[in-house]
Amino acid sequence: MKVLLGIGGEDGALDRAIEEAARIGDDLTVAVVDSPEGDAATEELERYVRDLVASVGVGAQIRRVPGHGGSRLVEMAEQEGFDRLVLDGGARSPLGKVEIDEIAEFVLLNSRTSVTIVR
Amino acid sequence: MSPGRERPYPDEPAERFERPPISFTDADGRPVELYAYEGRREGTDSRDRSPPSGPSPESDGAFAPEDAFAALVAMYVDFDPADRAQGIPPPGEERIREWLDRILGGGQDVIAVVDGRAVGHATLVPDGKGAAELAIFVLHTHQGAGIGSRLIAALLGQGQQEGVERVWLTVERWNGVAIALYHKVGFETCGTDSFEIEMSIRLS
């Protein structure tokens, strides 16, 4: 299965999301979308993701995907024939409330590709 | 909330709220006590509590810390799954204990007690950015009797007493009852662009 893992921040449980995405599919692409904190943060995030993918030990193509995160992921999944879109859903508030960010909301509401939120 | 955005707060501080201990009778005629949670002391026997430090006779009736933790666990085990919000309280006693261990003691907590049982809990948890996140839970058997409004006001009073200046919360868009309660006590909506509505209040 061809899987697209979308990453726009490192608040959640990225290592688990990478492991789960690799478990679901045998052909994994990791898309690093623009961080809301700016270009420097996005570059930092991409470095972090590259290191993390290497340390988790899964094979994946890692791509930077500029623009509106949610819509770019939905578009990319459809145009390139991905079977599943995977997002990290591990972010929690100080109180422990689950946080659904703008990327996840957009993808859930607009994606025609099935979506997996990793907890 | 988007990480790049500062959360807005009302310019004017809220009223002064009464802080616990508070006793009242709810709309269904039940006597309710509101206590501040004073921390969990492992190994302390509830029957062997220290004498009250101040002259106030009310503090003698305070819920012992050991009782309070166990009472909160029992309340959340009984919690109606339909009343869960954004993943809390978590399901199952073990996860409930882990969650309570993480949030209790770091901020302010107020417990509503009826007949020796916890029926409500309101909490302020520091967010690491100088403000605190608020949540409130009332057991389904005791909802609709005015306990929530008294409980949240008492928690904000406790927060004022402890020097908390800014408080925020998130609430699901469809939860009109909760949103009305937060408005009534002085919260203002500060964000509607994320999955949940965000509200905030300035305490001082």
PDB file of C-alpha atoms in Angstrom:
ATOM      1  CA  MET A   1       0.000   0.000   0.000  1.00  0.00           C
ATOM      2  CA  LYS A   2       1.189   3.492  -0.882  1.00  0.00           C
ATOM      3  CA  VAL A   3       1.089   5.712   2.201  1.00  0.00           C
ATOM      4  CA  LEU A   4       1.551   9.471   2.613  1.00  0.00           C
ATOM      5  CA  LEU A   5       2.468  10.699   6.110  1.00  0.00           C
ATOM      6  CA  GLY A   6       1.874  14.435   6.516  1.00  0.00           C
ATOM      7  CA  ILE A   7       3.867  16.321   9.160  1.00  0.00           C
ATOM      8  CA  GLY A   8       3.450  19.981  10.088  1.00  0.00           C
ATOM      9  CA  GLY A   9       4.868  20.087  13.613  1.00  0.00           C
ATOM     10  CA  GLU A  10       6.500  18.040  16.327  1.00  0.00           C
ATOM     11  CA  ASP A  11       4.047  18.464  19.218  1.00  0.00           C
ATOM     12  CA  GLY A  12       2.638  14.967  19.148  1.00  0.00           C
ATOM     13  CA  ALA A  13       4.154  11.504  18.876  1.00  0.00           C
ATOM     14  CA  LEU A  14       5.992  11.623  15.561  1.00  0.00           C
ATOM     15  CA  ASP A  15       8.027   8.465  16.134  1.00  0.00           C
ATOM     16  CA  ARG A  16       4.843   6.465  16.650  1.00  0.00           C
ATOM     17  CA  ALA A  17       3.243   8.054  13.605  1.00  0.00           C
ATOM     18  CA  ILE A  18       6.256   7.089  11.465  1.00  0.00           C
ATOM     19  CA  GLU A  19       6.216   3.512  12.782  1.00  0.00           C
ATOM     20  CA  GLU A  20       2.477   3.195  12.215  1.00  0.00           C
ATOM     21  CA  ALA A  21       2.662   4.637   8.698  1.00  0.00           C
ATOM     22  CA  ALA A  22       5.453   2.209   7.830  1.00  0.00           C
ATOM     23  CA  ARG A  23       3.416  -0.668   9.286  1.00  0.00           C
ATOM     24  CA  ILE A  24       0.344   0.246   7.199  1.00  0.00           C
ATOM     25  CA  GLY A  25       2.179   0.566   3.912  1.00  0.00           C
ATOM     26  CA  ASP A  26       5.197  -0.805   2.101  1.00  0.00           C
ATOM     27  CA  ASP A  27       5.729   2.391   0.114  1.00  0.00           C
ATOM     28  CA  LEU A  28       6.043   5.360   2.464  1.00  0.00           C
ATOM     29  CA  THR A  29       6.397   9.028   1.586  1.00  0.00           C
ATOM     30  CA  VAL A  30       6.790  11.614   4.352  1.00  0.00           C
ATOM     31  CA  ALA A  31       5.591  15.113   3.434  1.00  0.00           C
ATOM     32  CA  VAL A  32       6.898  17.954   5.606  1.00  0.00           C
ATOM     33  CA  VAL A  33       4.478  20.855   5.174  1.00  0.00           C
ATOM     34  CA  ASP A  34       5.071  24.500   6.128  1.00  0.00           C
ATOM     35  CA  SER A  35       5.293  25.097   9.861  1.00  0.00           C
ATOM     36  CA  PRO A  36       3.015  27.923  11.052  1.00  0.00           C
ATOM     37  CA  GLU A  37       6.074  29.259  12.846  1.00  0.00           C
ATOM     38  CA  GLY A  38       7.879  30.167   9.632  1.00  0.00           C
ATOM     39  CA  ASP A  39      10.619  29.047   7.229  1.00  0.00           C
ATOM     40  CA  ALA A  40      13.340  28.537   9.827  1.00  0.00           C
ATOM     41  CA  ALA A  41      11.018  26.337  11.865  1.00  0.00           C
ATOM     42  CA  THR A  42      10.082  24.351   8.739  1.00  0.00           C
ATOM     43  CA  GLU A  43      13.754  23.728   7.937  1.00  0.00           C
ATOM     44  CA  GLU A  44      14.346  22.679  11.526  1.00  0.00           C
ATOM     45  CA  LEU A  45      11.314  20.375  11.340  1.00  0.00           C
ATOM     46  CA  GLU A  46      12.571  18.768   8.129  1.00  0.00           C
ATOM     47  CA  ARG A  47      15.980  18.058   9.695  1.00  0.00           C
ATOM     48  CA  TYR A  48      14.256  16.636  12.764  1.00  0.00           C
ATOM     49  CA  VAL A  49      12.031  14.397  10.607  1.00  0.00           C
ATOM     50  CA  ARG A  50      15.020  13.125   8.581  1.00  0.00           C
ATOM     51  CA  ASP A  51      16.862  12.202  11.769  1.00  0.00           C
ATOM     52  CA  LEU A  52      13.775  10.604  13.272  1.00  0.00           C
ATOM     53  CA  VAL A  53      12.982   8.506  10.165  1.00  0.00           C
ATOM     54  CA  ALA A  54      16.599   7.299  10.180  1.00  0.00           C
ATOM     55  CA  SER A  55      16.515   6.461  13.878  1.00  0.00           C
ATOM     56  CA  VAL A  56      13.157   4.674  13.659  1.00  0.00           C
ATOM     57  CA  GLY A  57      14.799   2.669  10.876  1.00  0.00           C
ATOM     58  CA  VAL A  58      12.114   2.714   8.206  1.00  0.00           C
ATOM     59  CA  GLY A  59      12.615   3.352   4.510  1.00  0.00           C
ATOM     60  CA  ALA A  60      10.837   6.490   3.346  1.00  0.00           C
ATOM     61  CA  GLN A  61      11.066   9.206   0.776  1.00  0.00           C
ATOM     62  CA  ILE A  62      11.019  12.590   2.528  1.00  0.00           C
ATOM     63  CA  ARG A  63       9.705  15.636   0.685  1.00  0.00           C
ATOM     64  CA  ARG A  64       9.196  19.260   1.582  1.00  0.00           C
ATOM     65  CA  VAL A  65       5.701  20.402   0.520  1.00  0.00           C
ATOM     66  CA  PRO A  66       5.310  24.190   0.603  1.00  0.00           C
ATOM     67  CA  GLY A  67       1.954  26.001   0.610  1.00  0.00           C
ATOM     68  CA  HIS A  68      -1.250  25.459   2.563  1.00  0.00           C
ATOM     69  CA  GLY A  69      -0.523  22.255   4.470  1.00  0.00           C
ATOM     70  CA  GLY A  70      -3.945  20.644   4.508  1.00  0.00           C
ATOM     71  CA  SER A  71      -4.847  21.311   0.881  1.00  0.00           C
ATOM     72  CA  ARG A  72      -1.419  20.331  -0.419  1.00  0.00           C
ATOM     73  CA  LEU A  73      -1.624  16.968   1.369  1.00  0.00           C
ATOM     74  CA  VAL A  74      -5.122  16.270   0.028  1.00  0.00           C
ATOM     75  CA  GLU A  75      -4.058  17.276  -3.491  1.00  0.00           C
ATOM     76  CA  MET A  76      -0.850  15.259  -3.389  1.00  0.00           C
ATOM     77  CA  ALA A  77      -2.625  12.138  -2.103  1.00  0.00           C
ATOM     78  CA  GLU A  78      -5.135  12.260  -4.981  1.00  0.00           C
ATOM     79  CA  GLN A  79      -2.782  13.239  -7.784  1.00  0.00           C
ATOM     80  CA  GLU A  80      -0.082  10.746  -6.926  1.00  0.00           C
ATOM     81  CA  GLY A  81      -2.387   7.832  -6.186  1.00  0.00           C
ATOM     82  CA  PHE A  82      -1.753   7.305  -2.484  1.00  0.00           C
ATOM     83  CA  ASP A  83      -3.972   4.715  -0.790  1.00  0.00           C
ATOM     84  CA  ARG A  84      -3.868   6.258   2.668  1.00  0.00           C
ATOM     85  CA  LEU A  85      -3.085   9.583   4.303  1.00  0.00           C
ATOM     86  CA  VAL A  86      -1.594   9.331   7.806  1.00  0.00           C
ATOM     87  CA  LEU A  87      -1.367  12.180  10.338  1.00  0.00           C
ATOM     88  CA  ASP A  88       0.158  12.454  13.780  1.00  0.00           C
ATOM     89  CA  GLY A  89      -2.754  12.964  16.195  1.00  0.00           C
ATOM     90  CA  GLY A  90      -0.789  12.776  19.414  1.00  0.00           C
ATOM     91  CA  ALA A  91      -0.775  16.445  20.396  1.00  0.00           C
ATOM     92  CA  ARG A  92      -2.282  17.163  23.822  1.00  0.00           C
ATOM     93  CA  SER A  93      -3.049  20.363  25.701  1.00  0.00           C
ATOM     94  CA  PRO A  94      -1.501  20.955  29.166  1.00  0.00           C
ATOM     95  CA  LEU A  95      -4.648  19.395  30.627  1.00  0.00           C
ATOM     96  CA  GLY A  96      -4.429  16.349  28.413  1.00  0.00           C
ATOM     97  CA  LYS A  97      -7.106  17.315  25.887  1.00  0.00           C
ATOM     98  CA  VAL A  98      -6.627  15.966  22.379  1.00  0.00           C
ATOM     99  CA  GLU A  99      -5.768  18.762  19.961  1.00  0.00           C
ATOM    100  CA  ILE A 100      -6.884  18.636  16.325  1.00  0.00           C
ATOM    101  CA  ASP A 101      -4.820  21.156  14.396  1.00  0.00           C
ATOM    102  CA  GLU A 102      -5.840  23.028  11.270  1.00  0.00           C
ATOM    103  CA  ILE A 103      -4.052  20.586   8.969  1.00  0.00           C
ATOM    104  CA  ALA A 104      -5.829  17.576  10.472  1.00  0.00           C
ATOM    105  CA  GLU A 105      -9.214  19.287  10.345  1.00  0.00           C
ATOM    106  CA  PHE A 106      -8.758  20.306   6.720  1.00  0.00           C
ATOM    107  CA  VAL A 107      -7.610  16.836   5.705  1.00  0.00           C
ATOM    108  CA  LEU A 108     -10.444  15.089   7.568  1.00  0.00           C
ATOM    109  CA  LEU A 109     -13.069  17.295   5.955  1.00  0.00           C
ATOM    110  CA  ASN A 110     -11.666  17.405   2.427  1.00  0.00           C
ATOM    111  CA  SER A 111      -9.717  14.256   1.707  1.00  0.00           C
ATOM    112  CA  ARG A 112     -11.175  11.611  -0.620  1.00  0.00           C
ATOM    113  CA  THR A 113      -8.292   9.355   0.375  1.00  0.00           C
ATOM    114  CA  SER A 114      -8.902   7.440   3.624  1.00  0.00           C
ATOM    115  CA  VAL A 115      -7.201   9.047   6.605  1.00  0.00           C
ATOM    116  CA  THR A 116      -5.526   7.492   9.652  1.00  0.00           C
ATOM    117  CA  ILE A 117      -4.918   9.618  12.747  1.00  0.00           C
ATOM    118  CA  VAL A 118      -2.217   8.001  14.888  1.00  0.00           C
ATOM    119  CA  ARG A 119      -2.680   8.177  18.682  1.00  0.00           C
TER     120      ARG A 119
ATOM    121  CA  MET B   1      -4.323  27.047  18.577  1.00  0.00           C
ATOM    122  CA  SER B   2      -1.798  27.859  15.881  1.00  0.00           C
ATOM    123  CA  PRO B   3       1.604  27.981  17.579  1.00  0.00           C
ATOM    124  CA  GLY B   4       2.490  31.257  15.883  1.00  0.00           C
ATOM    125  CA  ARG B   5      -0.466  33.167  17.315  1.00  0.00           C
ATOM    126  CA  GLU B   6      -0.727  34.825  20.721  1.00  0.00           C
ATOM    127  CA  ARG B   7      -3.996  34.040  22.482  1.00  0.00           C
ATOM    128  CA  PRO B   8      -6.016  37.219  23.191  1.00  0.00           C
ATOM    129  CA  TYR B   9      -7.457  37.929  26.654  1.00  0.00           C
ATOM    130  CA  PRO B  10     -10.147  40.400  27.736  1.00  0.00           C
ATOM    131  CA  ASP B  11      -8.710  43.839  28.684  1.00  0.00           C
ATOM    132  CA  GLU B  12     -10.743  44.070  31.868  1.00  0.00           C
ATOM    133  CA  PRO B  13     -10.209  41.661  34.734  1.00  0.00           C
ATOM    134  CA  ALA B  14     -13.151  39.573  35.921  1.00  0.00           C
ATOM    135  CA  GLU B  15     -14.950  40.128  39.227  1.00  0.00           C
ATOM    136  CA  ARG B  16     -13.485  38.777  42.477  1.00  0.00           C
ATOM    137  CA  PHE B  17     -14.748  35.261  43.014  1.00  0.00           C
ATOM    138  CA  GLU B  18     -15.385  33.639  46.370  1.00  0.00           C
ATOM    139  CA  ARG B  19     -12.899  30.875  47.039  1.00  0.00           C
ATOM    140  CA  PRO B  20     -13.433  27.533  48.761  1.00  0.00           C
ATOM    141  CA  PRO B  21     -14.395  26.145  51.195  1.00  0.00           C
ATOM    142  CA  ILE B  22     -17.971  26.953  50.171  1.00  0.00           C
ATOM    143  CA  SER B  23     -21.215  25.256  51.210  1.00  0.00           C
ATOM    144  CA  PHE B  24     -24.527  25.578  49.373  1.00  0.00           C
ATOM    145  CA  THR B  25     -27.672  23.654  48.507  1.00  0.00           C
ATOM    146  CA  ASP B  26     -28.101  22.743  44.851  1.00  0.00           C
ATOM    147  CA  ALA B  27     -31.315  23.144  42.808  1.00  0.00           C
ATOM    148  CA  ASP B  28     -32.315  19.575  43.686  1.00  0.00           C
ATOM    149  CA  GLY B  29     -31.995  20.285  47.416  1.00  0.00           C
ATOM    150  CA  ARG B  30     -28.712  18.449  47.972  1.00  0.00           C
ATOM    151  CA  PRO B  31     -26.099  19.958  50.286  1.00  0.00           C
ATOM    152  CA  VAL B  32     -22.856  20.538  48.365  1.00  0.00           C
ATOM    153  CA  GLU B  33     -19.377  21.286  49.741  1.00  0.00           C
ATOM    154  CA  LEU B  34     -16.633  22.787  47.581  1.00  0.00           C
ATOM    155  CA  TYR B  35     -13.064  22.065  48.703  1.00  0.00           C
ATOM    156  CA  ALA B  36      -9.695  23.097  47.342  1.00  0.00           C
ATOM    157  CA  TYR B  37      -7.592  20.023  46.556  1.00  0.00           C
ATOM    158  CA  GLU B  38      -4.506  20.273  48.726  1.00  0.00           C
ATOM    159  CA  GLY B  39      -2.258  17.635  47.231  1.00  0.00           C
ATOM    160  CA  ARG B  40      -1.782  13.946  47.571  1.00  0.00           C
ATOM    161  CA  ARG B  41       0.216  12.760  50.543  1.00  0.00           C
ATOM    162  CA  GLU B  42       1.197   9.141  50.063  1.00  0.00           C
ATOM    163  CA  GLY B  43       1.057   7.062  53.228  1.00  0.00           C
ATOM    164  CA  THR B  44      -0.973   9.571  55.201  1.00  0.00           C
ATOM    165  CA  ASP B  45      -3.867   7.943  56.969  1.00  0.00           C
ATOM    166  CA  SER B  46      -7.004   9.979  56.549  1.00  0.00           C
ATOM    167  CA  ARG B  47      -8.019   9.360  60.176  1.00  0.00           C
ATOM    168  CA  ASP B  48      -4.717  10.755  61.417  1.00  0.00           C
ATOM    169  CA  ARG B  49      -4.801  14.199  59.865  1.00  0.00           C
ATOM    170  CA  SER B  50      -2.940  17.158  61.260  1.00  0.00           C
ATOM    171  CA  PRO B  51      -4.894  19.700  63.265  1.00  0.00           C
ATOM    172  CA  PRO B  52      -5.959  22.748  61.236  1.00  0.00           C
ATOM    173  CA  SER B  53      -3.180  25.307  61.049  1.00  0.00           C
ATOM    174  CA  GLY B  54      -5.442  28.360  61.250  1.00  0.00           C
ATOM    175  CA  PRO B  55      -8.106  29.291  63.754  1.00  0.00           C
ATOM    176  CA  SER B  56     -10.850  28.721  61.196  1.00  0.00           C
ATOM    177  CA  PRO B  57     -13.150  25.944  62.414  1.00  0.00           C
ATOM    178  CA  GLU B  58     -14.310  25.225  58.822  1.00  0.00           C
ATOM    179  CA  SER B  59     -10.976  23.723  57.847  1.00  0.00           C
ATOM    180  CA  ASP B  60     -11.542  20.925  60.331  1.00  0.00           C
ATOM    181  CA  GLY B  61     -14.174  19.443  58.050  1.00  0.00           C
ATOM    182  CA  ALA B  62     -11.884  19.493  55.014  1.00  0.00           C
ATOM    183  CA  PHE B  63     -11.721  16.498  52.793  1.00  0.00           C
ATOM    184  CA  ALA B  64      -8.456  14.721  53.654  1.00  0.00           C
ATOM    185  CA  PRO B  65      -6.010  14.598  50.727  1.00  0.00           C
ATOM    186  CA  GLU B  66      -6.043  10.803  50.615  1.00  0.00           C
ATOM    187  CA  ASP B  67      -9.829  10.763  50.485  1.00  0.00           C
ATOM    188  CA  ALA B  68      -9.848  13.391  47.761  1.00  0.00           C
ATOM    189  CA  PHE B  69      -7.647  11.481  45.334  1.00  0.00           C
ATOM    190  CA  ALA B  70      -9.609   8.250  45.803  1.00  0.00           C
ATOM    191  CA  ALA B  71     -12.903  10.151  45.569  1.00  0.00           C
ATOM    192  CA  LEU B  72     -11.834  11.747  42.277  1.00  0.00           C
ATOM    193  CA  VAL B  73     -10.771   8.386  40.839  1.00  0.00           C
ATOM    194  CA  ALA B  74     -14.162   6.947  41.830  1.00  0.00           C
ATOM    195  CA  MET B  75     -15.975   9.884  40.252  1.00  0.00           C
ATOM    196  CA  TYR B  76     -14.137   9.546  36.950  1.00  0.00           C
ATOM    197  CA  VAL B  77     -14.661   5.764  36.885  1.00  0.00           C
ATOM    198  CA  ASP B  78     -18.418   6.474  37.140  1.00  0.00           C
ATOM    199  CA  PHE B  79     -18.236   9.215  34.520  1.00  0.00           C
ATOM    200  CA  ASP B  80     -20.710   8.920  31.626  1.00  0.00           C
ATOM    201  CA  PRO B  81     -18.619   8.245  28.474  1.00  0.00           C
ATOM    202  CA  ALA B  82     -20.962  10.575  26.574  1.00  0.00           C
ATOM    203  CA  ASP B  83     -19.739  13.462  28.766  1.00  0.00           C
ATOM    204  CA  ARG B  84     -16.086  12.987  27.837  1.00  0.00           C
ATOM    205  CA  ALA B  85     -14.567  15.883  25.960  1.00  0.00           C
ATOM    206  CA  GLN B  86     -11.510  15.887  23.702  1.00  0.00           C
ATOM    207  CA  GLY B  87     -10.234  12.633  25.160  1.00  0.00           C
ATOM    208  CA  ILE B  88     -10.607  13.454  28.850  1.00  0.00           C
ATOM    209  CA  PRO B  89     -11.296  11.941  31.248  1.00  0.00           C
ATOM    210  CA  PRO B  90      -9.584   8.901  29.721  1.00  0.00           C
ATOM    211  CA  PRO B  91     -11.357   5.529  29.953  1.00  0.00           C
ATOM    212  CA  GLY B  92     -10.431   2.977  32.618  1.00  0.00           C
ATOM    213  CA  GLU B  93      -9.178   3.364  36.172  1.00  0.00           C
ATOM    214  CA  GLU B  94      -5.497   2.944  35.355  1.00  0.00           C
ATOM    215  CA  ARG B  95      -5.494   5.725  32.762  1.00  0.00           C
ATOM    216  CA  ILE B  96      -7.643   7.893  35.011  1.00  0.00           C
ATOM    217  CA  ARG B  97      -5.025   7.560  37.783  1.00  0.00           C
ATOM    218  CA  GLU B  98      -2.185   8.388  35.378  1.00  0.00           C
ATOM    219  CA  TRP B  99      -4.054  11.427  34.095  1.00  0.00           C
ATOM    220  CA  LEU B 100      -4.924  12.685  37.608  1.00  0.00           C
ATOM    221  CA  ASP B 101      -1.339  12.136  38.749  1.00  0.00           C
ATOM    222  CA  ARG B 102      -0.182  14.336  35.896  1.00  0.00           C
ATOM    223  CA  ILE B 103      -2.629  17.223  36.312  1.00  0.00           C
ATOM    224  CA  LEU B 104      -3.260  17.375  40.082  1.00  0.00           C
ATOM    225  CA  GLY B 105      -0.986  19.352  42.316  1.00  0.00           C
ATOM    226  CA  GLY B 106       0.648  21.507  39.634  1.00  0.00           C
ATOM    227  CA  GLY B 107      -2.088  24.132  39.587  1.00  0.00           C
ATOM    228  CA  GLN B 108      -5.405  24.648  41.362  1.00  0.00           C
ATOM    229  CA  ASP B 109      -8.185  22.114  41.829  1.00  0.00           C
ATOM    230  CA  VAL B 110     -11.613  22.356  43.444  1.00  0.00           C
ATOM    231  CA  ILE B 111     -13.808  19.354  44.241  1.00  0.00           C
ATOM    232  CA  ALA B 112     -17.590  19.305  44.730  1.00  0.00           C
ATOM    233  CA  VAL B 113     -18.619  16.798  47.387  1.00  0.00           C
ATOM    234  CA  VAL B 114     -22.140  15.480  48.117  1.00  0.00           C
ATOM    235  CA  ASP B 115     -22.625  12.885  50.870  1.00  0.00           C
ATOM    236  CA  GLY B 116     -18.886  12.252  51.036  1.00  0.00           C
ATOM    237  CA  ARG B 117     -18.654  11.495  47.307  1.00  0.00           C
ATOM    238  CA  ALA B 118     -16.957  13.656  44.683  1.00  0.00           C
ATOM    239  CA  VAL B 119     -19.524  14.718  42.084  1.00  0.00           C
ATOM    240  CA  GLY B 120     -17.603  17.516  40.405  1.00  0.00           C
ATOM    241  CA  HIS B 121     -14.037  18.658  39.736  1.00  0.00           C
ATOM    242  CA  ALA B 122     -12.651  21.840  38.221  1.00  0.00           C
ATOM    243  CA  THR B 123      -8.972  22.263  37.458  1.00  0.00           C
ATOM    244  CA  LEU B 124      -6.437  24.888  36.380  1.00  0.00           C
ATOM    245  CA  VAL B 125      -3.256  23.482  34.846  1.00  0.00           C
ATOM    246  CA  PRO B 126      -0.297  25.823  34.128  1.00  0.00           C
ATOM    247  CA  ASP B 127       0.420  25.959  30.376  1.00  0.00           C
ATOM    248  CA  GLY B 128       4.105  26.832  30.715  1.00  0.00           C
ATOM    249  CA  LYS B 129       3.480  30.236  29.087  1.00  0.00           C
ATOM    250  CA  GLY B 130       2.289  32.142  32.139  1.00  0.00           C
ATOM    251  CA  ALA B 131      -1.381  31.205  31.846  1.00  0.00           C
ATOM    252  CA  ALA B 132      -3.485  28.210  32.870  1.00  0.00           C
ATOM    253  CA  GLU B 133      -5.871  25.879  31.042  1.00  0.00           C
ATOM    254  CA  LEU B 134      -9.245  25.243  32.677  1.00  0.00           C
ATOM    255  CA  ALA B 135     -11.553  22.236  32.591  1.00  0.00           C
ATOM    256  CA  ILE B 136     -14.628  21.312  34.622  1.00  0.00           C
ATOM    257  CA  PHE B 137     -16.454  18.015  35.048  1.00  0.00           C
ATOM    258  CA  VAL B 138     -19.751  17.292  36.797  1.00  0.00           C
ATOM    259  CA  LEU B 139     -21.015  13.737  37.206  1.00  0.00           C
ATOM    260  CA  HIS B 140     -24.108  13.096  35.027  1.00  0.00           C
ATOM    261  CA  THR B 141     -26.183  12.258  38.134  1.00  0.00           C
ATOM    262  CA  HIS B 142     -25.597  15.802  39.441  1.00  0.00           C
ATOM    263  CA  GLN B 143     -25.823  17.905  36.280  1.00  0.00           C
ATOM    264  CA  GLY B 144     -28.440  20.601  35.737  1.00  0.00           C
ATOM    265  CA  ALA B 145     -28.588  21.615  39.415  1.00  0.00           C
ATOM    266  CA  GLY B 146     -26.273  24.623  39.361  1.00  0.00           C
ATOM    267  CA  ILE B 147     -23.194  22.837  40.734  1.00  0.00           C
ATOM    268  CA  GLY B 148     -21.092  23.654  37.662  1.00  0.00           C
ATOM    269  CA  SER B 149     -21.497  27.446  37.964  1.00  0.00           C
ATOM    270  CA  ARG B 150     -20.605  27.425  41.675  1.00  0.00           C
ATOM    271  CA  LEU B 151     -17.681  25.068  41.054  1.00  0.00           C
ATOM    272  CA  ILE B 152     -16.128  27.108  38.247  1.00  0.00           C
ATOM    273  CA  ALA B 153     -16.531  30.368  40.210  1.00  0.00           C
ATOM    274  CA  ALA B 154     -14.843  28.762  43.232  1.00  0.00           C
ATOM    275  CA  LEU B 155     -11.962  27.550  41.053  1.00  0.00           C
ATOM    276  CA  LEU B 156     -11.467  31.042  39.609  1.00  0.00           C
ATOM    277  CA  GLY B 157     -11.520  32.394  43.191  1.00  0.00           C
ATOM    278  CA  GLN B 158      -8.845  29.894  44.127  1.00  0.00           C
ATOM    279  CA  GLY B 159      -6.854  30.944  41.046  1.00  0.00           C
ATOM    280  CA  GLN B 160      -7.116  34.624  42.018  1.00  0.00           C
ATOM    281  CA  GLN B 161      -5.948  33.762  45.523  1.00  0.00           C
ATOM    282  CA  GLU B 162      -2.927  31.916  44.090  1.00  0.00           C
ATOM    283  CA  GLY B 163      -1.992  34.722  41.680  1.00  0.00           C
ATOM    284  CA  VAL B 164      -3.156  33.166  38.391  1.00  0.00           C
ATOM    285  CA  GLU B 165      -3.714  36.081  35.991  1.00  0.00           C
ATOM    286  CA  ARG B 166      -4.891  34.533  32.724  1.00  0.00           C
ATOM    287  CA  VAL B 167      -7.005  31.439  32.084  1.00  0.00           C
ATOM    288  CA  TRP B 168      -8.095  29.815  28.816  1.00  0.00           C
ATOM    289  CA  LEU B 169     -10.081  26.792  27.736  1.00  0.00           C
ATOM    290  CA  THR B 170     -11.276  24.965  24.651  1.00  0.00           C
ATOM    291  CA  VAL B 171     -14.806  23.677  24.221  1.00  0.00           C
ATOM    292  CA  GLU B 172     -16.496  21.694  21.493  1.00  0.00           C
ATOM    293  CA  ARG B 173     -18.563  23.876  19.153  1.00  0.00           C
ATOM    294  CA  TRP B 174     -21.781  21.933  19.764  1.00  0.00           C
ATOM    295  CA  ASN B 175     -21.562  22.120  23.580  1.00  0.00           C
ATOM    296  CA  GLY B 176     -23.933  25.059  24.084  1.00  0.00           C
ATOM    297  CA  VAL B 177     -24.541  24.339  27.779  1.00  0.00           C
ATOM    298  CA  ALA B 178     -20.840  24.591  28.610  1.00  0.00           C
ATOM    299  CA  ILE B 179     -20.302  27.659  26.409  1.00  0.00           C
ATOM    300  CA  ALA B 180     -23.195  29.451  28.166  1.00  0.00           C
ATOM    301  CA  LEU B 181     -21.700  28.574  31.563  1.00  0.00           C
ATOM    302  CA  TYR B 182     -18.293  29.967  30.584  1.00  0.00           C
ATOM    303  CA  HIS B 183     -19.873  33.178  29.233  1.00  0.00           C
ATOM    304  CA  LYS B 184     -21.892  33.616  32.415  1.00  0.00           C
ATOM    305  CA  VAL B 185     -18.801  33.509  34.603  1.00  0.00           C
ATOM    306  CA  GLY B 186     -16.952  36.033  32.406  1.00  0.00           C
ATOM    307  CA  PHE B 187     -15.104  34.105  29.688  1.00  0.00           C
ATOM    308  CA  GLU B 188     -14.980  35.672  26.232  1.00  0.00           C
ATOM    309  CA  THR B 189     -14.613  33.783  22.976  1.00  0.00           C
ATOM    310  CA  CYS B 190     -11.099  34.369  21.668  1.00  0.00           C
ATOM    311  CA  GLY B 191     -10.796  31.891  18.829  1.00  0.00           C
ATOM    312  CA  THR B 192     -13.148  30.052  16.486  1.00  0.00           C
ATOM    313  CA  ASP B 193     -10.697  29.128  13.754  1.00  0.00           C
ATOM    314  CA  SER B 194      -9.608  25.828  15.250  1.00  0.00           C
ATOM    315  CA  PHE B 195     -11.507  22.574  15.742  1.00  0.00           C
ATOM    316  CA  GLU B 196     -12.781  23.731  19.136  1.00  0.00           C
ATOM    317  CA  ILE B 197     -13.896  27.149  20.350  1.00  0.00           C
ATOM    318  CA  GLU B 198     -11.301  28.889  22.523  1.00  0.00           C
ATOM    319  CA  MET B 199     -12.315  31.161  25.383  1.00  0.00           C
ATOM    320  CA  SER B 200     -10.293  33.230  27.820  1.00  0.00           C
ATOM    321  CA  ILE B 201     -10.636  35.330  30.968  1.00  0.00           C
ATOM    322  CA  ARG B 202      -8.354  37.738  32.850  1.00  0.00           C
ATOM    323  CA  LEU B 203      -8.448  37.167  36.600  1.00  0.00           C
ATOM    324  CA  SER B 204      -6.475  40.202  37.755  1.00  0.00           C
TER     325      SER B 204
END
